[in-house]
CSV table of C-alpha atoms in Angstrom, one decimal:
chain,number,residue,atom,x,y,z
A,18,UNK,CA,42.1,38.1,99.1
A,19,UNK,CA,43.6,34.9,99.7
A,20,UNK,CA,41.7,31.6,97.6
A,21,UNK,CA,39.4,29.7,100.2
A,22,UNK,CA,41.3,26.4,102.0
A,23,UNK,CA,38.6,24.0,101.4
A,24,UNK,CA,40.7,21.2,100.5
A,25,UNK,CA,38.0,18.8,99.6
A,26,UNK,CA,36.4,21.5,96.8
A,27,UNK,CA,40.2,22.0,96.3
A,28,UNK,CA,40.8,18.4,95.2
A,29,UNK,CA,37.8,18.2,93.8
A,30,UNK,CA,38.4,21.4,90.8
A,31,UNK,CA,41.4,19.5,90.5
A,32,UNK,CA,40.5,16.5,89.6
A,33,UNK,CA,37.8,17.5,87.4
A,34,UNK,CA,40.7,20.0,86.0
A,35,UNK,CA,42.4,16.4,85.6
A,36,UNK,CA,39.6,15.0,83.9
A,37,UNK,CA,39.1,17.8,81.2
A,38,UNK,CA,43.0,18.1,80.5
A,39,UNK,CA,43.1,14.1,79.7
A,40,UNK,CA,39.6,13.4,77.8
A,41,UNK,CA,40.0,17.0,75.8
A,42,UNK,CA,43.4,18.4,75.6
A,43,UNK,CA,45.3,20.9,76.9
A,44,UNK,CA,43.5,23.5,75.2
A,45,UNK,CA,40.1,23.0,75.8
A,46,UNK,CA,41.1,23.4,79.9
A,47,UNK,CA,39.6,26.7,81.6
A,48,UNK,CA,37.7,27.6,84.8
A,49,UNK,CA,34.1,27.3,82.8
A,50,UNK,CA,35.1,23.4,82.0
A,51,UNK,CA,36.0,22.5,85.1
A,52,UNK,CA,33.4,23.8,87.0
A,53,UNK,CA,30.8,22.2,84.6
A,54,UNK,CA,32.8,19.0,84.7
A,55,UNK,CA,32.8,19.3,88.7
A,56,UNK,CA,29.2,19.9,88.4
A,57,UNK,CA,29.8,23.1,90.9
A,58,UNK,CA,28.3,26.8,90.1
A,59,UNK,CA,30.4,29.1,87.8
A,60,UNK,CA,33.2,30.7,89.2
A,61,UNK,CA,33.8,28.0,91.5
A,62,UNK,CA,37.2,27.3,90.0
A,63,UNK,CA,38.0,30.7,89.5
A,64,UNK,CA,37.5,31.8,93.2
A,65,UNK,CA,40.4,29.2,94.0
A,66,UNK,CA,42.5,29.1,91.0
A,67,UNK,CA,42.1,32.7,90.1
A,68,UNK,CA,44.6,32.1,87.0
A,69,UNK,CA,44.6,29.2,84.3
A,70,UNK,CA,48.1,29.1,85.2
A,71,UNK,CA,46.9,27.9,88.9
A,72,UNK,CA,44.3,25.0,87.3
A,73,UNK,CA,47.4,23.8,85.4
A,74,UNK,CA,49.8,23.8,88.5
A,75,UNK,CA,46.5,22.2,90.9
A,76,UNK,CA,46.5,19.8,88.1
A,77,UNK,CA,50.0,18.8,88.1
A,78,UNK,CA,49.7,18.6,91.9
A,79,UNK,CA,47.0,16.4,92.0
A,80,UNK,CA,48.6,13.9,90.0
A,81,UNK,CA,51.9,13.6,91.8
A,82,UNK,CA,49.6,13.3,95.4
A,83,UNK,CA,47.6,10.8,93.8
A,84,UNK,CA,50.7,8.7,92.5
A,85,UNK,CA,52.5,9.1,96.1
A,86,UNK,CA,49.7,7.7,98.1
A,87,UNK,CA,48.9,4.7,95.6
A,88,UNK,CA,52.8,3.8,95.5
A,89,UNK,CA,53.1,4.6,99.8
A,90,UNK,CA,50.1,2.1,100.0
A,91,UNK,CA,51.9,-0.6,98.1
A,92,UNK,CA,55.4,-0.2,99.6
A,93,UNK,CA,53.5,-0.6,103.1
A,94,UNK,CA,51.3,-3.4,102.1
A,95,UNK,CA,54.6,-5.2,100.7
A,96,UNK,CA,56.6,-4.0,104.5
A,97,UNK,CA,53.7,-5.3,106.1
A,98,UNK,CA,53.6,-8.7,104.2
A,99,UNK,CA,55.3,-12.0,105.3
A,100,UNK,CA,58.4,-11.7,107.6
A,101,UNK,CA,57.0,-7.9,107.8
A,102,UNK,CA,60.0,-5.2,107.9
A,103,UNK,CA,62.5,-7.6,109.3
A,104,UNK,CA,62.4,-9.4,105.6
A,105,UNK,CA,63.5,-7.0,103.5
A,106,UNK,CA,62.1,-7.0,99.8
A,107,UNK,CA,64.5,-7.8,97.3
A,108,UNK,CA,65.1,-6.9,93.5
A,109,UNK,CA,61.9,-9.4,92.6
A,110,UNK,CA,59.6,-7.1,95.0
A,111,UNK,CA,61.1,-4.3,93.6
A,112,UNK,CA,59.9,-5.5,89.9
A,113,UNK,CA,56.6,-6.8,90.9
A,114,UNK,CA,55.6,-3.7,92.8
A,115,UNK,CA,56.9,-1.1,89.6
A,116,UNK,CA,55.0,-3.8,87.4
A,117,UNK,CA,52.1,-3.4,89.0
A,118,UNK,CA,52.0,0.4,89.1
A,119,UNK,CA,53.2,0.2,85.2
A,120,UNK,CA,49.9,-1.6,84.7
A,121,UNK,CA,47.6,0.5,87.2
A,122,UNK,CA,48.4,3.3,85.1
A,123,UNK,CA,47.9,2.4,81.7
A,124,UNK,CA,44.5,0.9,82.3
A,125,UNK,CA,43.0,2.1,85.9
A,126,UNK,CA,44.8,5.6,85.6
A,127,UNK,CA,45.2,6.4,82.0
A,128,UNK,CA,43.4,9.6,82.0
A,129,UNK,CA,45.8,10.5,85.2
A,130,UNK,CA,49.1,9.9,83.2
A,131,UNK,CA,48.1,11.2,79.9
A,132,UNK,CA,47.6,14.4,81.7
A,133,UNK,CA,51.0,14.1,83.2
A,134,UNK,CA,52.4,14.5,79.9
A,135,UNK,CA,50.2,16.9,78.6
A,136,UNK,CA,51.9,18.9,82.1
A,137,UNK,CA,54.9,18.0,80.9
A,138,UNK,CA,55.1,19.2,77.3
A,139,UNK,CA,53.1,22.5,78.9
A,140,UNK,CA,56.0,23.1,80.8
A,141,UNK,CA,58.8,23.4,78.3
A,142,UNK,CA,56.6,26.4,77.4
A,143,UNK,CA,55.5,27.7,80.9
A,144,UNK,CA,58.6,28.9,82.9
A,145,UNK,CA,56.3,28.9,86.0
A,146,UNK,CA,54.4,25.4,85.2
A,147,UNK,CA,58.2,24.1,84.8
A,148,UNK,CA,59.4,25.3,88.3
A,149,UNK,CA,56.0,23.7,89.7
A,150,UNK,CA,56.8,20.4,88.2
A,151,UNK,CA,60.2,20.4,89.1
A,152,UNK,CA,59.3,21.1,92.6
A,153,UNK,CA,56.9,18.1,92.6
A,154,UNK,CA,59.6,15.9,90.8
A,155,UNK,CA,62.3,16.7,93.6
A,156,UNK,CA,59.5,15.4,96.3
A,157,UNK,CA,58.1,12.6,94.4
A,158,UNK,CA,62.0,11.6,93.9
A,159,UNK,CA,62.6,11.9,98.3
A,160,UNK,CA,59.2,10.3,98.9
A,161,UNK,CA,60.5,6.9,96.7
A,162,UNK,CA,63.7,7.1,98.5
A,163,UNK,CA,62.3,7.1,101.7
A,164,UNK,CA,60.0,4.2,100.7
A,165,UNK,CA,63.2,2.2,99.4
A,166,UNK,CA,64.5,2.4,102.4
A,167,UNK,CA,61.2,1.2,104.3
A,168,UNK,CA,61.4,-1.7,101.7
A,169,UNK,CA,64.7,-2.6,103.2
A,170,UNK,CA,66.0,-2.2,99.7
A,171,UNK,CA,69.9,-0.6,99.6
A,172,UNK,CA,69.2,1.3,96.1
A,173,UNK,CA,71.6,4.9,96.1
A,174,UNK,CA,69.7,7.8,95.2
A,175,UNK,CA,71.3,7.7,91.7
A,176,UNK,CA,69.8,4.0,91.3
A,177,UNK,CA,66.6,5.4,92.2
A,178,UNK,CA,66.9,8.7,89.5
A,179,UNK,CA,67.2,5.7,87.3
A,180,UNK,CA,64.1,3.7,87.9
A,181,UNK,CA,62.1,6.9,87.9
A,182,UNK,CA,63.5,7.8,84.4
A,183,UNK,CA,63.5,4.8,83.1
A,184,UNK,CA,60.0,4.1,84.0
A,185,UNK,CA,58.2,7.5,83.0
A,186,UNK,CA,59.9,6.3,79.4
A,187,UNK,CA,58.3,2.8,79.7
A,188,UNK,CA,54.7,4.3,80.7
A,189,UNK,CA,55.3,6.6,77.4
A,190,UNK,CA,55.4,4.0,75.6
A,191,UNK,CA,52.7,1.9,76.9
A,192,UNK,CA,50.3,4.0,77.2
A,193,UNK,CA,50.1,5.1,73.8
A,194,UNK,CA,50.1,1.6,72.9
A,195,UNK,CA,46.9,-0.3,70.9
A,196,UNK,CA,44.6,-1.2,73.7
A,197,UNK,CA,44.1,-4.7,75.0
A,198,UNK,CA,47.7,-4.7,74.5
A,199,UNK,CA,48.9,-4.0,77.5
A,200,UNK,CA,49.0,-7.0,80.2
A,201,UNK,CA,50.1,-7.4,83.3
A,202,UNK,CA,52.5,-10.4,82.5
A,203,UNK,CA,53.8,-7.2,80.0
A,204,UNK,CA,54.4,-4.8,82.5
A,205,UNK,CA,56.2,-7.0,85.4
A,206,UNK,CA,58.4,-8.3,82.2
A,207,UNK,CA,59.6,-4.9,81.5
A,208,UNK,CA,59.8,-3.8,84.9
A,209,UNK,CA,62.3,-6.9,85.6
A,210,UNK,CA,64.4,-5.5,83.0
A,211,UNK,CA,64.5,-2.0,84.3
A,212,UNK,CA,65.4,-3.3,87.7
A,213,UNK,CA,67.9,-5.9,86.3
A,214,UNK,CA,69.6,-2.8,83.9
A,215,UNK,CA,69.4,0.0,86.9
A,216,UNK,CA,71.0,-2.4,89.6
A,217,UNK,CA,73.7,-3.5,87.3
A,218,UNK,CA,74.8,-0.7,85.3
A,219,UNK,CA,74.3,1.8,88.0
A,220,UNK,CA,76.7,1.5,91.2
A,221,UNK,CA,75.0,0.6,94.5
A,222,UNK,CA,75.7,1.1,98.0
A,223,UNK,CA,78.6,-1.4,98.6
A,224,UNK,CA,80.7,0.3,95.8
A,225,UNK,CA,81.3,3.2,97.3
C-alpha cells in the first residue's frame, strides 16, 4: 500500500523530522519523535515514511525545497526591482543577495542548515541517503542556474559549481561560530570575496 499524498501532513512530519534531527542529533530521530514533536497521533509518521531511512530522505528534501523557494523569492524580488529584468544585476547583487542568504541561515535558519550537515555526514554512511542528496544537489545546482540567468547574470555553470561550493564551506564555518558573532556586514563581506574569487579565477562566458 502506497504512503498517503497528503502533502500538507507530508511537510509537516518533515519538518518536525527537521526539527528533532537539528535540536537532538541524528540519533535521537525516529517515527515516535517526530510524531510527538508534530503533535500528531503515533504512527502518523510511520504510515508515510514507513522506514527511518524515508524520515531521513523527507528530511533532506524538505531542506533543499525550503532553500529553493527562499533563494527563487529573492532572485525575483531583485528581477523585479529598479529597471526590473531589463537591468540586469551585476557581481554587487550577486554578493548582496548570497550575503543575505549567508546571514538568514545562520540566525533565522540555523536549525535548517545544521540538519543539512547532519544529512550530509549521514550520507557518507547511507548509500541510499547519498543518492537522495545527490539527486537534490543536481536540482538545487539547475534551479540556481536558471535563476542566474533570470538575474541577467552571464555566470557558466562551472562559475556557479563554484559559488555553491564555496558557500556551503562559508556557512560551515559560520554557523559553528560563537553566537552574536555573526553580522550581516560579516556575511555580505565574505560573500564579496567569494564572488570576486569565483568570477576571477574561474573562466566565464566570453572566454570560451
Amino acid at each position: 500500500m502506497a504512503p498517503p499524498r497528503n502533502t500538507r501532513r507530508r511537510n509537516a512530519l518533515a519538518d518536525a523530522a527537521i526539527d528533532v534531527l537539528g535540536t537532538a542529533g541524528i540519533h535521537k530521530l525516529s517515527h515516535r519523535a517526530v510524531d510527538e514533536r508534530a503533535d500528531l497521533p503515533a504512527g502518523t509518521a510511520a504510515n508515510y515514511f514507513p522506514r527511518r531511512d524515508d524520515l531521513l530522505a523527507a528530511a533532506a528534501a524538505r531542506v533543499a525545497e525550503l532553500h529553493v523557494t527562499e533563494m527563487t523569492a529573492a532572485d525575483r524580488a531583485v528581477s523585479a526591482g529598479p529597471g526590473g529584468p531589463d537591468r540586469p544585476a551585476g557581481p554587487d547583487a550577486l554578493a548582496g543577495l548570497i550575503g543575505a542568504s549567508l546571514y538568514d541561515a545562520v540566525t533565522v535558519h540555523r536549525t535548517r542548515y545544521l540538519v543539512a550537515y547532519e544529512l550530509a555526514l549521514e550520507s557518507t554512511r547511507q548509500p541510499e541517503l547519498a543518492e537522495a542528496m545527490s539527486r537534490l544537489g543536481a536540482d538545487a545546482f539547475g534551479i540556481t542556474v536558471a535563476e542566474h540567468r533570470i538575474l541577467g547574470l552571464p555566470t557558466t555553470p562551472e562559475q556557479v559549481q563554484g559559488l555553491i561550493a564555496l558557500y556551503n564551506g562559508t556557512l560551515l564555518t559560520l554557523i559553528v561560530a560563537p553566537p552574536g558573532s555573526v553580522t550581516p556586514d560579516v556575511t555580505v563581506a565574505l560573500a564579496r570575496c567569494l564572488v570576486t574569487g569565483v568570477l576571477r579565477t574561474i573562466p566565464g562566458a566570453g572566454s570560451r
